[in-house]
Amino acid sequence: MRIVVLAGGIGGARFLRGLKSAVPDADITVIGNTGDDIHLFGLKVCPDLDTVMYTLGGGINEDQGWGRTDESFTVKEELAAYGVGPTWFGLGDRDFATHIVRTQMLGAGYPLSAVTEALCDRWQPGVRLLPMSDDRVETHIAITEAGTGERRVIHFQEYWVRLRASVDAEAVVPVGAEQAKPAPGVLEAIAAADVIVFPPSNPVVSVGTILAVPGIREAIAAADAPVVGLSPIVGGAPVRGMADKVLAAVGVESTAAAVALHYGTELLDGWLVDTSDADAVAVVEAAGITCRAVPLMMTDPEATAEMARAALDLAEASR
Amino acid sequence: MRIVVLAGGIGGARFLRGLKSAVPDADITVIGNTGDDIHLFGLKVCPDLDTVMYTLGGGINEDQGWGRTDESFTVKEELAAYGVGPTWFGLGDRDFATHIVRTQMLGAGYPLSAVTEALCDRWQPGVRLLPMSDDRVETHIAITEAGTGERRVIHFQEYWVRLRASVDAEAVVPVGAEQAKPAPGVLEAIAAADVIVFPPSNPVVSVGTILAVPGIREAIAAADAPVVGLSPIVGGAPVRGMADKVLAAVGVESTAAAVALHYGTELLDGWLVDTSDADAVAVVEAAGITCRAVPLMMTDPEATAEMARAALDLAEASR
């Protein structure tokens, strides 16, 4: 079974671990969001790709869900001693090595897809991990400064990590997306898929950014495979992260049903909501999307594997 | 008193510490060798500049004479886990931060001299540290492979660190030196100096490389200030390092007298040899260079300060 998953960071990575456990023999291609990539200290950092790679490769810091386990912060402390920032982005020493290797390879002319493959040679994530694009795409967020009332457009990471989404996101702009091309293998994997899954990743800045790369949305809409999604909103709030802030920026309510309708029937054949959102089922089905309510909290690997099985069952039913 | 010192790495740095202690009020400009610079992991590494900066700024690993004190090697281990080398160059985590800052600034368009000044803002070495040039110069060494008999030209660091100068150096080539220009301030400092000192640094790959930048040798030869040097050879062997190997490559015997004659009267007004080389005094003086025999082992800061005082005394006598 060929499964294609569009993944952001923590939510996508944890779901993928459950999916691998549910169908160990499946051929899984992950199309990873690179819209939250950022250049820090002259190094190219790809937080979502790395979170998937570290999580599936056994190197993730399980408690925080991102970054490396058994991490130290000597380089970061030294950079701060030089007065070089930003200090709000937590790069550990082990993590730095990944960014150093990536930046060196990019500088030598390798595309990000080839670099990602080389990094995965070490981590053996058990999936084929593709960046959505080899082209540079970086999401920016329009905000109004709390103190000055000044309107500013800041990098997504500054909004998410430094400000912790404490002010409203007025617009979400995936800079570079319009000019980007899908990375080699992305459209081919979508066309050849037996199932396409939107895991409970952020619908705007993760899955939405992937869909903003011209050609990807169209390929998914045109694919023979059923497309099923899992709601990242449970009981009217994001399971983790601050997805409500960026959903509001695109005029979408933070409910399981509203996210399904945001993706729409053009993309979705099936949608899973949490059992606590069972009343959303009728709304989503009325829109023409097959919908089921199942437990959607990734509390442990077995619960996550069960979610993955429910998604595959729903795909089968939506075929 | 304005003192200009042409410095390599460990020997130059330790001498400078003694000089600062001997004449705390002097205005010292260091022209640092950048011929042993190397790009590692996409980062620009300047071993000699950093050794001077760390030594005078209190961050040096005293035992080994290079690198940072209280160092860890997490990044290096991770790079090795990615299969990315070289593994023979010992970059620690603290040291990596220096190279990351430098590389980021160079990438942003700052010349190496401005970057060095910015790094010294943190370290406050108490001297003005100038790279010999803002242009890229990297010394290479011609060798014959022990096993295959093949002739190869390798980077100086590979010869020095990986091979530990275990094979003969057949030629020393400061690649890029001919096209390089002295960094801003270098020629001005030489012209304005009251004393110019060649510390006991390597006469070929440290001081020799600095002198290979067109304009620097000529400026020193033309300077009003007396030029005095301290022999890095004591009792027919280098005090530290493997200077004999690269001296042989340029046809110079490893003796205190031969090194003085290699610099020659064009450059040198005075030369200090170790007391164990007292018989060299007559040879050097016969060539027209004032020469004295004093203890030249930098066994501790006070012994080193005494060497610096002897050098300044000799400069006074050579004026």
Short mmCIF file of C-alpha atoms in Angstrom, two decimals, chain A residues 33-40 43-45 132 135-141 153-157 172-177 180 209:
data_model
loop_
_atom_site.label_atom_id
_atom_site.label_comp_id
_atom_site.label_asym_id
_atom_site.label_seq_id
_atom_site.Cartn_x
_atom_site.Cartn_y
_atom_site.Cartn_z
CA ASN A 33 6.34 21.42 5.06
CA THR A 34 9.33 23.68 4.51
CA GLY A 35 7.43 26.93 5.00
CA ASP A 36 8.69 27.21 8.56
CA ASP A 37 12.30 26.99 7.40
CA ILE A 38 14.51 29.79 8.62
CA HIS A 39 18.09 30.94 8.23
CA LEU A 40 19.70 31.30 11.63
CA LEU A 43 22.58 28.12 8.63
CA LYS A 44 19.52 26.67 6.93
CA VAL A 45 17.16 25.25 9.54
CA MET A 132 7.41 19.99 -0.52
CA ASP A 135 12.73 26.24 -3.68
CA ARG A 136 12.87 28.64 -0.78
CA VAL A 137 9.48 29.26 0.81
CA GLU A 138 9.24 31.00 4.18
CA THR A 139 5.95 31.79 5.84
CA HIS A 140 5.53 35.27 7.25
CA ILE A 141 2.82 36.62 9.53
CA VAL A 153 5.35 41.34 8.86
CA ILE A 154 7.52 38.89 10.74
CA HIS A 155 8.88 35.41 10.07
CA PHE A 156 6.56 32.63 11.16
CA GLN A 157 9.15 31.39 13.64
CA VAL A 172 -0.35 34.42 6.70
CA VAL A 173 1.94 34.83 3.71
CA PRO A 174 3.94 31.85 2.41
CA VAL A 175 6.65 34.00 0.78
CA GLY A 176 8.03 32.29 -2.31
CA ALA A 177 5.28 29.68 -2.55
CA ALA A 180 7.99 27.36 -6.01
CA THR A 209 1.66 25.83 2.99
#
